[in-house]
Each structure stands twice: as structure tokens, then as C-alpha cells.
Short mmCIF file of C-alpha atoms in Angstrom, two decimals:
data_model
loop_
_atom_site.label_atom_id
_atom_site.label_comp_id
_atom_site.label_asym_id
_atom_site.label_seq_id
_atom_site.Cartn_x
_atom_site.Cartn_y
_atom_site.Cartn_z
CA MET A 1 121.42 101.53 202.01
CA ARG A 2 120.00 98.26 203.29
CA VAL A 3 121.81 98.63 206.82
CA PHE A 4 120.77 102.32 206.97
CA VAL A 5 117.02 101.74 207.10
CA PRO A 6 116.82 99.71 210.43
CA ASN A 7 119.27 101.76 211.73
CA ALA A 8 117.56 105.15 210.92
CA ILE A 9 114.24 103.61 212.61
CA THR A 10 116.41 102.96 215.71
CA ALA A 11 117.71 106.72 215.80
CA ALA A 12 114.05 107.94 215.39
CA ALA A 13 112.82 105.50 218.43
CA LEU A 14 115.65 106.95 220.36
CA CYS A 15 115.01 110.65 219.49
CA SER A 16 111.07 109.97 220.42
CA GLY A 17 112.61 108.61 223.70
CA LEU A 18 114.24 111.78 224.14
CA THR A 19 111.48 114.47 223.19
CA GLY A 20 109.48 112.48 225.79
CA ILE A 21 111.70 113.63 228.47
CA ARG A 22 111.56 117.39 226.81
CA PHE A 23 107.72 117.07 227.00
CA ALA A 24 107.99 115.99 231.18
CA ILE A 25 110.12 119.10 231.77
CA GLY A 26 107.34 121.07 230.52
CA GLY A 27 104.94 119.72 232.30
CA ASP A 28 103.05 118.20 229.03
CA TYR A 29 102.81 114.35 230.61
CA GLU A 30 100.14 113.18 228.07
CA ARG A 31 102.64 113.92 225.23
CA ALA A 32 105.73 112.68 226.85
CA VAL A 33 103.80 109.11 227.28
CA GLN A 34 102.57 109.45 223.87
CA ALA A 35 106.43 110.07 222.53
CA ILE A 36 107.73 106.80 224.57
CA ILE A 37 104.54 105.04 222.53
CA LEU A 38 105.85 105.93 219.79
CA ALA A 39 109.42 104.87 220.63
CA GLY A 40 107.98 101.45 221.55
CA LEU A 41 106.33 101.31 217.91
CA LEU A 42 109.55 102.24 216.23
CA ASP A 43 111.55 99.71 218.31
CA GLY A 44 109.24 97.06 217.11
CA ILE A 45 109.78 98.09 213.56
CA ASP A 46 113.67 98.29 213.19
CA GLY A 47 114.43 94.62 214.16
CA ARG A 48 111.96 93.48 211.53
CA ALA A 49 112.99 95.78 208.92
CA ALA A 50 116.60 94.51 209.51
CA ARG A 51 115.19 90.94 209.09
CA LEU A 52 113.26 91.80 206.04
CA LEU A 53 116.04 93.79 204.26
CA LYS A 54 118.53 90.82 205.40
CA ALA A 55 120.64 93.82 207.09
CA GLN A 56 121.31 92.72 210.80
CA THR A 57 124.41 93.49 212.22
CA ARG A 58 126.33 93.65 215.31
CA PHE A 59 126.48 97.59 215.17
CA GLY A 60 122.71 97.53 214.57
CA ALA A 61 121.93 95.09 217.65
CA GLU A 62 124.42 97.71 219.96
CA LEU A 63 122.64 100.77 218.56
CA ASP A 64 119.32 99.38 219.62
CA SER A 65 120.05 98.07 222.96
CA LEU A 66 121.77 101.68 223.59
CA ALA A 67 118.59 103.40 222.46
CA ASP A 68 116.48 100.94 224.08
CA SER A 69 117.91 101.84 227.47
CA ILE A 70 117.67 105.14 227.28
CA SER A 71 113.93 105.30 225.67
CA PHE A 72 112.48 102.84 227.81
CA GLY A 73 114.78 102.93 231.09
CA VAL A 74 116.01 106.55 231.54
CA ALA A 75 113.34 108.45 229.80
CA PRO A 76 110.50 106.40 231.94
CA ALA A 77 112.14 107.07 235.08
CA LEU A 78 112.76 110.64 234.65
CA ILE A 79 109.15 111.13 233.29
CA VAL A 80 107.40 109.55 236.43
CA TYR A 81 110.26 111.45 238.40
CA LEU A 82 109.05 114.43 237.22
CA TRP A 83 105.42 113.44 237.51
CA THR A 84 104.87 112.58 241.07
CA LEU A 85 108.25 110.82 242.49
CA HIS A 86 109.87 114.03 243.22
CA GLN A 87 107.29 114.79 246.04
CA LEU A 88 109.66 112.11 247.73
CA PRO A 89 113.21 113.75 246.93
CA SER A 90 115.59 110.78 248.12
CA LEU A 91 112.90 107.66 247.87
CA GLY A 92 111.48 108.69 244.90
CA TRP A 93 114.86 109.34 243.00
CA ILE A 94 115.81 105.91 244.29
CA ALA A 95 112.55 104.16 242.94
CA ALA A 96 113.36 105.77 239.41
CA LEU A 97 117.16 104.94 239.65
CA ALA A 98 116.33 101.43 240.35
CA PHE A 99 114.06 101.39 237.11
CA ALA A 100 116.52 102.55 234.87
CA ILE A 101 119.37 100.58 235.89
CA CYS A 102 117.11 97.61 236.05
CA CYS A 103 116.22 97.97 232.52
CA VAL A 104 119.81 98.47 231.26
CA LEU A 105 120.87 95.16 233.51
CA ARG A 106 118.29 93.22 231.38
CA LEU A 107 119.55 94.69 227.93
CA ALA A 108 123.05 93.86 229.15
CA ARG A 109 122.13 90.45 229.67
CA PHE A 110 120.33 89.93 226.91
CA ASN A 111 123.35 91.12 224.57
CA SER A 112 125.53 88.74 226.61
CA ARG A 113 123.59 85.82 225.59
CA LEU A 114 123.15 86.28 221.93
CA ASP A 115 125.92 83.74 221.29
CA GLU A 116 124.57 81.40 223.93
CA LEU A 117 123.04 78.02 222.41
CA ASP A 118 121.50 76.65 225.84
CA GLN A 119 118.61 79.33 226.42
CA PRO A 120 115.66 76.99 227.92
CA HIS A 121 113.12 79.89 227.91
CA LYS A 122 114.01 80.79 224.12
CA GLN A 123 114.01 77.57 223.02
CA ALA A 124 110.54 76.84 224.44
CA GLY A 125 109.40 80.08 222.67
CA PHE A 126 109.47 82.17 225.90
CA LEU A 127 111.04 85.26 226.98
CA THR A 128 113.22 85.69 230.15
CA GLY A 129 111.47 88.72 232.12
CA VAL A 130 109.53 91.37 230.75
CA PRO A 131 110.89 93.17 228.08
CA ALA A 132 112.30 96.44 228.16
CA PRO A 133 109.46 98.45 225.77
CA ILE A 134 106.79 96.47 227.87
CA GLY A 135 108.76 97.62 231.12
CA ALA A 136 108.05 101.29 230.25
CA GLY A 137 104.47 100.94 229.20
CA LEU A 138 103.63 99.01 232.43
CA ALA A 139 105.57 101.76 234.41
CA PHE A 140 103.04 103.88 233.09
CA LEU A 141 100.10 102.18 234.23
CA PRO A 142 99.26 104.66 237.31
CA MET A 143 99.50 107.59 234.54
CA TYR A 144 97.10 106.08 232.36
CA LEU A 145 94.65 105.73 235.08
CA TRP A 146 95.08 109.59 236.06
CA ILE A 147 95.25 110.98 232.72
CA ALA A 148 92.07 108.67 232.15
CA THR A 149 89.77 109.58 235.43
CA GLY A 150 91.74 112.68 236.81
CA LEU A 151 91.88 111.23 240.50
CA SER A 152 94.81 112.30 242.24
CA GLU A 153 95.07 109.22 244.38
CA PHE A 154 96.92 107.68 241.32
CA THR A 155 99.40 110.35 241.93
CA ASN A 156 100.59 108.91 245.27
CA PRO A 157 104.04 108.99 245.64
CA ILE A 158 104.74 106.02 247.79
CA ALA A 159 102.46 103.79 245.53
CA VAL A 160 103.89 104.98 242.30
CA GLY A 161 107.23 104.58 243.73
CA VAL A 162 106.67 100.47 244.99
CA TRP A 163 105.10 99.94 241.68
CA MET A 164 108.11 101.48 239.75
CA VAL A 165 110.44 99.03 241.81
CA MET A 166 108.16 96.09 241.27
CA ILE A 167 108.05 96.65 237.36
CA ALA A 168 112.05 97.18 237.40
CA PHE A 169 112.34 93.50 239.20
CA LEU A 170 110.08 91.96 236.74
CA MET A 171 112.39 93.15 233.92
CA ILE A 172 115.43 91.21 235.15
CA SER A 173 113.75 88.75 236.89
CA SER A 174 114.16 85.22 235.39
CA LEU A 175 110.55 84.43 234.97
CA PRO A 176 109.40 83.28 231.67
CA THR A 177 107.01 85.13 229.83
CA LEU A 178 104.95 84.80 226.68
CA SER A 179 106.34 85.93 223.65
CA TRP A 180 104.51 87.27 220.05
CA SER A 181 105.90 83.92 218.51
CA ARG A 182 104.25 81.74 220.82
CA MET A 183 101.02 83.49 221.03
CA ARG A 184 99.73 81.97 217.92
CA PRO A 185 95.57 81.25 217.87
CA PRO A 186 94.04 78.17 216.79
CA PRO A 187 92.24 78.62 213.21
CA SER A 188 88.62 78.33 214.89
CA LEU A 189 89.72 81.53 216.89
CA ARG A 190 91.71 83.50 213.95
CA LEU A 191 88.24 85.52 213.42
CA GLY A 192 87.32 86.32 216.70
CA VAL A 193 91.18 87.66 217.15
CA ILE A 194 90.84 89.59 214.33
CA ALA A 195 87.97 91.18 215.35
CA LEU A 196 89.24 91.65 218.94
CA VAL A 197 92.18 93.61 217.19
CA GLY A 198 89.97 95.96 215.37
CA LEU A 199 88.05 96.44 218.55
CA THR A 200 90.91 97.22 220.52
CA VAL A 201 92.39 99.69 217.69
CA ALA A 202 88.79 101.59 217.64
CA ALA A 203 89.03 101.79 221.42
CA LEU A 204 92.43 103.14 221.28
CA LEU A 205 91.46 105.76 219.10
CA THR A 206 88.46 106.94 221.20
CA GLU A 207 89.42 106.03 224.62
CA PRO A 208 93.51 105.81 224.60
CA TRP A 209 94.65 105.88 227.83
CA PHE A 210 91.61 103.60 229.45
CA THR A 211 92.20 101.18 226.86
CA LEU A 212 96.06 101.30 227.59
CA ALA A 213 95.49 100.66 231.28
CA VAL A 214 93.12 97.80 230.39
CA ILE A 215 95.76 96.55 227.73
CA THR A 216 98.60 96.85 230.86
CA ILE A 217 96.36 94.82 233.26
CA ALA A 218 95.58 92.42 230.70
CA TYR A 219 99.54 91.93 230.06
CA LEU A 220 100.32 91.38 233.95
CA ILE A 221 97.59 88.82 234.02
CA LEU A 222 99.18 86.82 231.38
CA ILE A 223 102.45 86.64 233.54
CA PRO A 224 101.31 83.97 235.81
CA ILE A 225 99.58 82.26 232.88
CA GLY A 226 102.94 82.34 230.89
CA ILE A 227 104.62 80.88 233.91
CA ALA A 228 102.23 78.26 234.48
CA THR A 229 102.38 77.54 230.39
CA TYR A 230 106.07 77.28 230.74
CA ALA A 231 105.78 74.64 233.71
CA LYS A 232 103.79 72.70 231.37
CA VAL A 233 106.39 72.73 228.22
CA ARG A 234 108.97 71.68 230.42
CA ARG A 235 106.97 68.76 231.80
CA ARG A 236 106.35 67.45 228.53
CA ALA A 237 110.07 67.92 227.17
CA PRO A 238 111.88 65.55 229.12
CA ARG A 239 108.81 62.68 228.25
CA HIS A 240 109.16 63.96 224.57
CA THR A 241 113.00 63.43 224.82
CA ARG A 242 112.65 59.92 226.53
CA ALA A 243 109.94 58.68 223.97
CA ILE A 244 112.43 59.33 221.16
CA GLN A 245 115.60 58.06 222.69
CA GLY A 246 113.40 54.86 223.43
CA GLN A 247 112.75 54.51 219.92
CA ASP A 248 114.40 52.36 217.76
CA VAL A 249 114.78 54.20 214.44
CA PRO A 250 117.03 53.50 211.74
CA PRO A 251 119.40 56.36 210.75
CA GLN A 252 118.24 56.85 207.48
CA SER A 253 114.59 57.52 208.63
CA THR A 254 115.91 60.03 211.46
CA ALA A 255 117.45 62.08 208.52
CA THR A 256 114.42 62.21 206.58
CA GLY A 257 112.37 62.95 209.50
CA ASP A 258 114.39 65.84 210.14
CA ALA A 259 114.46 66.96 206.80
CA ASP A 260 110.50 66.70 206.68
CA ALA A 261 110.07 68.18 210.33
CA PRO A 262 108.26 71.83 210.38
CA ASN A 263 110.28 75.12 210.77
CA GLY A 264 110.05 75.89 214.50
CA PRO A 265 108.48 74.49 217.66
CA PHE A 266 104.93 74.70 216.32
#
């Protein structure tokens, strides 16, 4: 039963992603995007449910990746193609394929590194490239703006195609990106962060599409910040290592220090 719960959530996320394609075929693009967003929320729950229930299995990991490849790779590519890229039958389809393929490649790279110990980005508390669910959210930025404003300029197939390809390469890139585990506000800012989260939820309820566009743009701004932060972490790491190696610490002190060290890099 413990294993069933997270896998059922993953299956629900997959169904939501596929339903998004159905809505797009019917021309209901708002509900199509909403279905992918729901898939993203469910995707964020299944892994946590597996860890909470101690039900992490190899089957669950493979199922999650397969579901993600459809919900955040194939489905968004088809939705955007049906929305506007179909106006460029060949180039638009190539842009959609590029997005779907890069999403699958990203997930395959992630699975292949599950057992690797040497992962500099992960060890420093960062991700490698843009995660698949976030990539799907970024790909929908022109749709957010179109739904929020009704301006036909946001449906330009050339601009949207270029945008899709850019996001595709961000997913398979080796750029260090910020992870939720690293974004821990200091105690002095926690009340402000709580207030900001509350205001964001209120904004999503009143002006969802404009708010989603703002959140997407904010994430894009965080990408260069993440790169700069990772560079600082890497510059500090060699100095910290040399300082430890230069200390004359008795063996018993080292053991005690390891035992008293905090769990994690923070």
C-alpha cells in the first residue's frame, strides 16, 4: 500500500498531462495549460510522498521519468504546436520536436546519474539545467501573456518557435540552477517570505495568467543569479579544502567533528 500511493499520484500526473493534449485538440488552450500545471503540482507531491512513506523504488523512479517525459515534454510541445506553431508546418514542428526531445534527454541524463557520486552541482546544492516541469512552465510564457492580454502579437509562430528552442536547450544545458533546497531565507526575512507567498497565492486566484507570467520571468532572472552563486561556491570550496588539509587535527578530533557536523551543506 505504501508503494501504491506515490505511484498512483504519478499516474494521475500522467493522466493530467495527456488530458492537456485533449483540451488543446479541442481548442481549449486555457484548460490545456491548467492541466499541465496540475501535472506539475502532482509531480511535486509524488516524490515527497514516496520519501515520507519510505516507499522509494526503482520502479517508481522509472515511472516518474516516463510520466514526466510525456506531461512536460510531449504534451507542452503538442499544445504549443496546436496553438500557434502549426502556422509554420515544418519549422514549427521541428521546434516542437526539439522541445520534446530535449526534455526526454534531460530525464535520461538524470536517470543515468542516479548512482554517480561525483556530481559537483548536486553536491553544492544546485541542479544541472532547468528541470522538466519548470521547462514546461517556461515554454508556456507566450500563452500566459496571450491569455492575460488577448494580444495576437504573442501568437507569432516564429517568436514562439525560437522561444521553445531556447527553453529546450536550457533543459539539457550544464548550467547550474538554483534548487528549492538552497533557497532558504535567513530568519530575518522569513516573515517577509511568508507574506510574499501569501500575496502570490492571492494573485494567482485573482489574476492567474498575469501572475504566472511574472513568476516565469522571475525564474528566468534567477538563472544568471544561480550561475553567479555557484561560481562563488566553487571559489570558496578549494580554499575551504586547503584550510582543512592544512590543519593538524588529531584523528579522534576529526571523528568527533564529523559526528557533530550538521546534516547537509547548510
